[in-house]
PDB file of C-alpha atoms in Angstrom:
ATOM      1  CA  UNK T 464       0.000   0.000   0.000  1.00  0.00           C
ATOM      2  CA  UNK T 465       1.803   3.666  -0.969  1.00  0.00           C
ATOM      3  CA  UNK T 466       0.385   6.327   2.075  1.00  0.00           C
ATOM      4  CA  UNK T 467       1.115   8.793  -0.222  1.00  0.00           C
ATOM      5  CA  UNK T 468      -2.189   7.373  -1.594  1.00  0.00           C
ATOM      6  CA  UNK T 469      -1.222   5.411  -5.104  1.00  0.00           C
ATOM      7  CA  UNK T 470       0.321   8.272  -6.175  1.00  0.00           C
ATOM      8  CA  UNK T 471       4.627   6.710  -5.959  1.00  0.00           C
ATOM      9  CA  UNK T 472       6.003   9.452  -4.709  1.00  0.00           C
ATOM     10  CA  UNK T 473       4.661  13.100  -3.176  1.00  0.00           C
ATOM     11  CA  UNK T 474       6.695  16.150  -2.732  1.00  0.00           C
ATOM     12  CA  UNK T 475       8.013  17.613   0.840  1.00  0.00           C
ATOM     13  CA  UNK T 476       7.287  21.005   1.177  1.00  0.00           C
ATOM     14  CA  UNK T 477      10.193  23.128   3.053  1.00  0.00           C
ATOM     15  CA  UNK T 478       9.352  24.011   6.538  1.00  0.00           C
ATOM     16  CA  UNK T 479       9.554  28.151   7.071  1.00  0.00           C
ATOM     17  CA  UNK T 480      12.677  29.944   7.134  1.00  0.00           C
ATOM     18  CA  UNK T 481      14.323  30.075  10.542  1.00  0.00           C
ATOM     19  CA  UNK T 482      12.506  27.023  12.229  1.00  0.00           C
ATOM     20  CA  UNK T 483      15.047  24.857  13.953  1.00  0.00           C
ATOM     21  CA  UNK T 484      15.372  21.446  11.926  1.00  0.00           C
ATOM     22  CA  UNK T 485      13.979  19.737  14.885  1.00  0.00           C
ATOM     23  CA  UNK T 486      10.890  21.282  14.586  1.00  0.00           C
ATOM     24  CA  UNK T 487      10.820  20.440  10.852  1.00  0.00           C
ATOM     25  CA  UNK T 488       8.399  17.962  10.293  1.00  0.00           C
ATOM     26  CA  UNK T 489       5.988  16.898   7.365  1.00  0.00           C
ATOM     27  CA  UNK T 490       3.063  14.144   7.903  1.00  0.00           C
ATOM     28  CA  UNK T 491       1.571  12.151   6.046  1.00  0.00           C
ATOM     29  CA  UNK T 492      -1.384   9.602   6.719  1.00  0.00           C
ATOM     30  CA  UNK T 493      -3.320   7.589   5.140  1.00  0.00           C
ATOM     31  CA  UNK T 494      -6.514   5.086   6.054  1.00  0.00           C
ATOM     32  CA  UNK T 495      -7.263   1.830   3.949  1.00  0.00           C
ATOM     33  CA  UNK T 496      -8.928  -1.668   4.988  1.00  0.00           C
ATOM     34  CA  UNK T 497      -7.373  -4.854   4.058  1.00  0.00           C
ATOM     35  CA  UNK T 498      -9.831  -6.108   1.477  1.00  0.00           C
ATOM     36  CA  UNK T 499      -8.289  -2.701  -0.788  1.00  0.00           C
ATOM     37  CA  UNK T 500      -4.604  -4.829  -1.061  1.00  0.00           C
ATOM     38  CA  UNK T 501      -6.590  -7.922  -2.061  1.00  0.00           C
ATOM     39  CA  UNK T 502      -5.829  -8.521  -6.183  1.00  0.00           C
ATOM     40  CA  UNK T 503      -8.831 -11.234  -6.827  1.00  0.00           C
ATOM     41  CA  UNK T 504      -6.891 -13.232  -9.136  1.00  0.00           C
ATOM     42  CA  UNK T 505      -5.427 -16.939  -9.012  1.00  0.00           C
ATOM     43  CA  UNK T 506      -2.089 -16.751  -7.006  1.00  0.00           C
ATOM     44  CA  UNK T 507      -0.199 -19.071  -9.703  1.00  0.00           C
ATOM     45  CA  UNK T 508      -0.897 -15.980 -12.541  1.00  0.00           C
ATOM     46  CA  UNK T 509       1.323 -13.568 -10.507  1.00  0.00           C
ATOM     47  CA  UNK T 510       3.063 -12.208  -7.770  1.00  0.00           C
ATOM     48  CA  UNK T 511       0.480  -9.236  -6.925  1.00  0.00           C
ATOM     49  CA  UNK T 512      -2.354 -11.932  -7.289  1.00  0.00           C
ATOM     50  CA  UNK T 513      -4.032 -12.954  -3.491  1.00  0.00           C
ATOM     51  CA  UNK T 514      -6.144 -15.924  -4.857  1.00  0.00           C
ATOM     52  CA  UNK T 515      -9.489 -15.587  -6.708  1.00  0.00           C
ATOM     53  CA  UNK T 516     -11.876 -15.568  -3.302  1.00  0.00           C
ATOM     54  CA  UNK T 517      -9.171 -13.332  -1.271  1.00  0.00           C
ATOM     55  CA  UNK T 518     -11.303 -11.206  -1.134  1.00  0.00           C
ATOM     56  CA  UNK T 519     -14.529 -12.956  -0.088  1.00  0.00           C
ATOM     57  CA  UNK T 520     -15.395 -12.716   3.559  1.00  0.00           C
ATOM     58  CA  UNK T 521     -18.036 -15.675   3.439  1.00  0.00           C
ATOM     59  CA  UNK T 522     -15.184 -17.640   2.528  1.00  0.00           C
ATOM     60  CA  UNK T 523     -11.796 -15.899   4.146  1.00  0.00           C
ATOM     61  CA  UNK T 524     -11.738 -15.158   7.529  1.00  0.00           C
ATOM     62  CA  UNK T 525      -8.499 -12.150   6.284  1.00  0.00           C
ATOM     63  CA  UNK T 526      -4.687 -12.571   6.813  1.00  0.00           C
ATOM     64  CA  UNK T 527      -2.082 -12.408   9.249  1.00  0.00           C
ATOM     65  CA  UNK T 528       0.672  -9.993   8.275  1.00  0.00           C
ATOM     66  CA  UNK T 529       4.068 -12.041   8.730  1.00  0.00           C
ATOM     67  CA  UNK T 530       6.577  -8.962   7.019  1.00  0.00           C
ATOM     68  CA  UNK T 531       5.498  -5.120   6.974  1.00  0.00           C
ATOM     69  CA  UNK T 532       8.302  -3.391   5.172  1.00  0.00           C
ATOM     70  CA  UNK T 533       8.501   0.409   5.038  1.00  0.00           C
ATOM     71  CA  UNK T 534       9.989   1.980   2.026  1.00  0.00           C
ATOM     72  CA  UNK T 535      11.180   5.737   2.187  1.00  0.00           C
ATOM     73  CA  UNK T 536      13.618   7.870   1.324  1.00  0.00           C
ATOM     74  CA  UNK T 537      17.096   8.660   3.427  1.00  0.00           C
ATOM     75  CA  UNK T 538      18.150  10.586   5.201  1.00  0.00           C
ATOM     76  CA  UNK T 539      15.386  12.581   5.509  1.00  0.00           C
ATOM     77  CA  UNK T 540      12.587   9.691   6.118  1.00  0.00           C
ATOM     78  CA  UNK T 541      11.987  10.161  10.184  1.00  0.00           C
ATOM     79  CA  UNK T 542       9.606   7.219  10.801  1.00  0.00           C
ATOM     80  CA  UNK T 543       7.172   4.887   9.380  1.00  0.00           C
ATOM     81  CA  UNK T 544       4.562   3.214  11.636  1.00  0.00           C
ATOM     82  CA  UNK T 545       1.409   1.236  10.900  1.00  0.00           C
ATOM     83  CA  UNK T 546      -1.433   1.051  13.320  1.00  0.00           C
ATOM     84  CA  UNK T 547      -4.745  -1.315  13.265  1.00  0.00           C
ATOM     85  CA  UNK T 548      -6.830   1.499  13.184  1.00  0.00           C
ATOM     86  CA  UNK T 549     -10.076  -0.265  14.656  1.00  0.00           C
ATOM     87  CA  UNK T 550      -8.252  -0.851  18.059  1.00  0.00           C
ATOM     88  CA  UNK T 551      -5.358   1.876  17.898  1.00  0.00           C
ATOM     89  CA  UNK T 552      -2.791  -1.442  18.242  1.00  0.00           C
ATOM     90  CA  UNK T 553       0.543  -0.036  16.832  1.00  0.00           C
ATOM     91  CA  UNK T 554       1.636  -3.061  14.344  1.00  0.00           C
ATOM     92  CA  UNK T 555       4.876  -1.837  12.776  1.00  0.00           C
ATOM     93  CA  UNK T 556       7.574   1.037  13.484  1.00  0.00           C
ATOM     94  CA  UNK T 557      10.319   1.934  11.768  1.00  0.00           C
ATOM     95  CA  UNK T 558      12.901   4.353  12.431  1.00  0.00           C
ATOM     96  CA  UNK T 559      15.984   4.410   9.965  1.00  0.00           C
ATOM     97  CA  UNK T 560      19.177   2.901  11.479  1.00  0.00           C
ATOM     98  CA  UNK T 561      22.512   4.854  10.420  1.00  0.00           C
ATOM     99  CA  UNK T 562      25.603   2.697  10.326  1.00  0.00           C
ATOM    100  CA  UNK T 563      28.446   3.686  12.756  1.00  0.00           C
ATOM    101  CA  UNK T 564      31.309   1.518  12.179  1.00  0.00           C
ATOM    102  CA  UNK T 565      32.879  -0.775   9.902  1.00  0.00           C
ATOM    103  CA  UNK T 566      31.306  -3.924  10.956  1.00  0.00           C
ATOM    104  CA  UNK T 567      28.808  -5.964   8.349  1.00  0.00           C
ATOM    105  CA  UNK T 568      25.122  -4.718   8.267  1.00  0.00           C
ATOM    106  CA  UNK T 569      26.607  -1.306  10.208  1.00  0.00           C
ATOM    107  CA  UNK T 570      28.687   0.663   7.753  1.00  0.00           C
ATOM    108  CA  UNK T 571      29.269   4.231   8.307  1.00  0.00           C
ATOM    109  CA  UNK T 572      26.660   6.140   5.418  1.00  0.00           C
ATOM    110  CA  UNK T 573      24.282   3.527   5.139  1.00  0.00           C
ATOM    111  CA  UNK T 574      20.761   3.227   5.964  1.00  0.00           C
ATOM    112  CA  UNK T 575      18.820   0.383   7.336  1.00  0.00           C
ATOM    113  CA  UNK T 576      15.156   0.365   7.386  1.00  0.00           C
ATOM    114  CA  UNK T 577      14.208  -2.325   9.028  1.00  0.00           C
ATOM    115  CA  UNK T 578      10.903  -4.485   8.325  1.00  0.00           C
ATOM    116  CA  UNK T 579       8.457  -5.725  10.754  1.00  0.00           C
ATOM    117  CA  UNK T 580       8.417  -9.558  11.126  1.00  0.00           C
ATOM    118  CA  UNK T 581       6.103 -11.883  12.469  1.00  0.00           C
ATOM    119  CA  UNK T 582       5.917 -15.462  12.784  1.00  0.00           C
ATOM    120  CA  UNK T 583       6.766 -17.926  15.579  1.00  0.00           C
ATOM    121  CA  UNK T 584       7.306 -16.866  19.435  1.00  0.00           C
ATOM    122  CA  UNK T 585       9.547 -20.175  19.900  1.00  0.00           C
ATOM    123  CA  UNK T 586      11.625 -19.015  17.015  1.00  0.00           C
ATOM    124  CA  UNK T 587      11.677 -14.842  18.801  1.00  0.00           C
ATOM    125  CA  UNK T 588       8.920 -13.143  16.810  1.00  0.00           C
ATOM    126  CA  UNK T 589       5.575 -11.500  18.170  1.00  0.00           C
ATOM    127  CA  UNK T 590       2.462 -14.262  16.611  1.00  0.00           C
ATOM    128  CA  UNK T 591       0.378 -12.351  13.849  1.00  0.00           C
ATOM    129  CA  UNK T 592      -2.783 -11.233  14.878  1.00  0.00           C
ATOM    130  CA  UNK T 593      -5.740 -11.737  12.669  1.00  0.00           C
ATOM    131  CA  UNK T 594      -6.609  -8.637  10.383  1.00  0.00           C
ATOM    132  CA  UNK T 595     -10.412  -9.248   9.028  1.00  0.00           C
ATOM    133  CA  UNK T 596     -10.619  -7.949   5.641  1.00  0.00           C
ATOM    134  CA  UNK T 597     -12.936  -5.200   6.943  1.00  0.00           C
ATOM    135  CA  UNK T 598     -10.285  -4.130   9.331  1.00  0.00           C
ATOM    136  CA  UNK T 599      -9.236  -0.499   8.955  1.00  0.00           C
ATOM    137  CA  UNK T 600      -5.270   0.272   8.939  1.00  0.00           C
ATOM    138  CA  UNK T 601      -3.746   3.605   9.288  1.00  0.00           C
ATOM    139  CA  UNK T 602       0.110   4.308   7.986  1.00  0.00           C
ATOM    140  CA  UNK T 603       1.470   7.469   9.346  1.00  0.00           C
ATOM    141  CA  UNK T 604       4.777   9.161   7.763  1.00  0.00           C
ATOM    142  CA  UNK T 605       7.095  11.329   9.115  1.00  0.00           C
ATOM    143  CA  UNK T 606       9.931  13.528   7.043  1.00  0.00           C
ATOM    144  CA  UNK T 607      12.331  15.866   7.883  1.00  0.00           C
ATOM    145  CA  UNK T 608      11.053  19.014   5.449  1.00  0.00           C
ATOM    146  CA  UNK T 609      13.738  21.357   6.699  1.00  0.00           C
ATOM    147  CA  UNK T 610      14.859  21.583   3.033  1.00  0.00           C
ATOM    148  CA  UNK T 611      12.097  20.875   0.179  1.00  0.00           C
ATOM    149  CA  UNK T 612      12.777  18.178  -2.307  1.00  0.00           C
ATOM    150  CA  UNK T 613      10.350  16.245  -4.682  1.00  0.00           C
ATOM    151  CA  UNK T 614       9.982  12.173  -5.423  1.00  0.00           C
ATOM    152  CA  UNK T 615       9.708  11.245  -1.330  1.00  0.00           C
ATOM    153  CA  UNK T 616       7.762   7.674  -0.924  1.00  0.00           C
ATOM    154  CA  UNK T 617       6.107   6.769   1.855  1.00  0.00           C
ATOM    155  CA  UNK T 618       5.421   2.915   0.662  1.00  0.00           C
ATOM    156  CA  UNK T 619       4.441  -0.672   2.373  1.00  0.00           C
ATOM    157  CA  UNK T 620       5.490  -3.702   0.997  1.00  0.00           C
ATOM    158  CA  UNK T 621       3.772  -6.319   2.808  1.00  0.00           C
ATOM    159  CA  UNK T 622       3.228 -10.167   2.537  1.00  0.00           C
ATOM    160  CA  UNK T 623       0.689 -11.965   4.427  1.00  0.00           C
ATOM    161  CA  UNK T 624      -0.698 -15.691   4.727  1.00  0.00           C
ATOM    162  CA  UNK T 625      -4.540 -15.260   3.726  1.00  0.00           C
ATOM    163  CA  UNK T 626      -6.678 -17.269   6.139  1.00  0.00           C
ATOM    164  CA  UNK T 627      -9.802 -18.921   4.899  1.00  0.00           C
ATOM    165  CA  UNK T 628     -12.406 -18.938   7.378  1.00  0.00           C
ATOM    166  CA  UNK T 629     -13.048 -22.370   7.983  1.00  0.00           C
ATOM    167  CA  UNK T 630      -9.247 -22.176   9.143  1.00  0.00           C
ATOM    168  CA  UNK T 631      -9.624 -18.923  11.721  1.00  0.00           C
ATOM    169  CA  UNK T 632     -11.085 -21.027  14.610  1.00  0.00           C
ATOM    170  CA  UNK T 633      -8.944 -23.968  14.285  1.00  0.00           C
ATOM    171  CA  UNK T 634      -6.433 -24.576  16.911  1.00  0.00           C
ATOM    172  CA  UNK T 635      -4.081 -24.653  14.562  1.00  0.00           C
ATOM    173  CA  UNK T 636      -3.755 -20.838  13.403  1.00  0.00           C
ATOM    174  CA  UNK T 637      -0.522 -21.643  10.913  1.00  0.00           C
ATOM    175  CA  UNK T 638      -0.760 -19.245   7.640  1.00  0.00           C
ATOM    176  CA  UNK T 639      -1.355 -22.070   4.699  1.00  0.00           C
ATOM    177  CA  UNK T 640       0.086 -19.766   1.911  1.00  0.00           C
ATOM    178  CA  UNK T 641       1.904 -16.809   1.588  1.00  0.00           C
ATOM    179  CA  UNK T 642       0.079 -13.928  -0.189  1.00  0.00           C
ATOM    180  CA  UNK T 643       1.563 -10.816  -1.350  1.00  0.00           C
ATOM    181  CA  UNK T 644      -0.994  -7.883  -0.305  1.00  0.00           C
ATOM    182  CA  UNK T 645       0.979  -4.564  -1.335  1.00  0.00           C
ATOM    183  CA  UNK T 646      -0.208  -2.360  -3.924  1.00  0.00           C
ATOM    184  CA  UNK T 647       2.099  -0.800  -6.032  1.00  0.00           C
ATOM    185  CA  UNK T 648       5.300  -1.380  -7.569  1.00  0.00           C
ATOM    186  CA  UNK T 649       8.470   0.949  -7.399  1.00  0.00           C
ATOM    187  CA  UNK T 650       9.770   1.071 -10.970  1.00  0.00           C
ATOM    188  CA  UNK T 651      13.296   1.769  -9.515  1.00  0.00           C
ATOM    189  CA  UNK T 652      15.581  -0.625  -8.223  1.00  0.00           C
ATOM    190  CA  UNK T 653      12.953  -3.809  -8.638  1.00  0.00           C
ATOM    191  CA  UNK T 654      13.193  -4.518  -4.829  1.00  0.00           C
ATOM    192  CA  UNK T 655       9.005  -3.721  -4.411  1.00  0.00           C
ATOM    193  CA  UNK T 656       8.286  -6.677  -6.978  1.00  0.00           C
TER     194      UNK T 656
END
């Protein structure tokens, strides 16, 4: 799903002469329910496609998210953070992480933005809570506008195990499939496909 409402990419608007960059801040929100990711199409025809009744709540109960992946623009990109907006439950946050040394995965000028992940609690990761297709989520976006600059992105890319109904009250809550529910592609460096 792109916040900056299917649009790619949105401009940031400079903040007013003087203000101290800490007080330079642009939002962005946006409000969506789950059923709007769902592409009704057989998963085997493509990568965007949820499955031809995804979208069917007689027959799917909705999915459990198991990786929420903000996409923005450094260095300027403050925070990400994605919220089940029917109960306020914060699901994702994502502050960019600026590498300090010369270690692996922490190089000095590179950016990190790290994904949400969900999955097992044996295995260290919070259990995915069932989204309903009807549930409402909200994605807000924070930038740094102290200087003005256009083709900012405020993007989720999102994969989810779509969970038919007759599965939701089971015991056994595993996700059956993996479906892709983002909206979207980023035509630059092919990692949103």
């Amino acid at each position: 799903h792109q916040t900056e409402d299917a649009q790619g990419e949105y401009d940031i608007v400079p903040c007013l002469p003087g203000t101290p960059p800490k007080d330079c801040v642009q939002v962005i929100t946006s409000r969506w329910k789950v059923r709007d990711m769902m592409q009704t199409c057989p998963s085997r025809e493509g990568s965007e496609c949820t499955g031809t009744d995804s979208a069917d709540a007689d027959k799917i109960a909705g999915v459990r998210l198991i990786y929420a992946g903000p996409h923005c623009h450094a260095p300027d990109c403050l925070s990400m953070e994605l919220y089940n907006a029917d109960t306020g439950r914060l699901l994702c946050h994502m502050e960019p992480e600026f590498g300090a040394s010369d270690e692996v995965y922490d190089e000095r000028g590179y950016v990190a933005l790290p994904p949400c992940l969900w999955g097992e609690p044996s295995d260290g990761l919070q259990a995915p809570e069932l989204l309903t297709l009807d549930t409402e989520l909200l994605s807000i976006k924070r930038n740094n506008n102290t200087v003005g600059h256009y083709g900012e992105m405020a993007s989720w890319q999102m994969r989810a195990a779509v969970i038919p109904r007759a599965e939701a009250g089971s015991a056994a809550q595993r996700p059956h499939a993996e479906a892709q529910v983002r909206r979207g592609r980023d035509s630059g460096d092919g990692s949103h496909v």
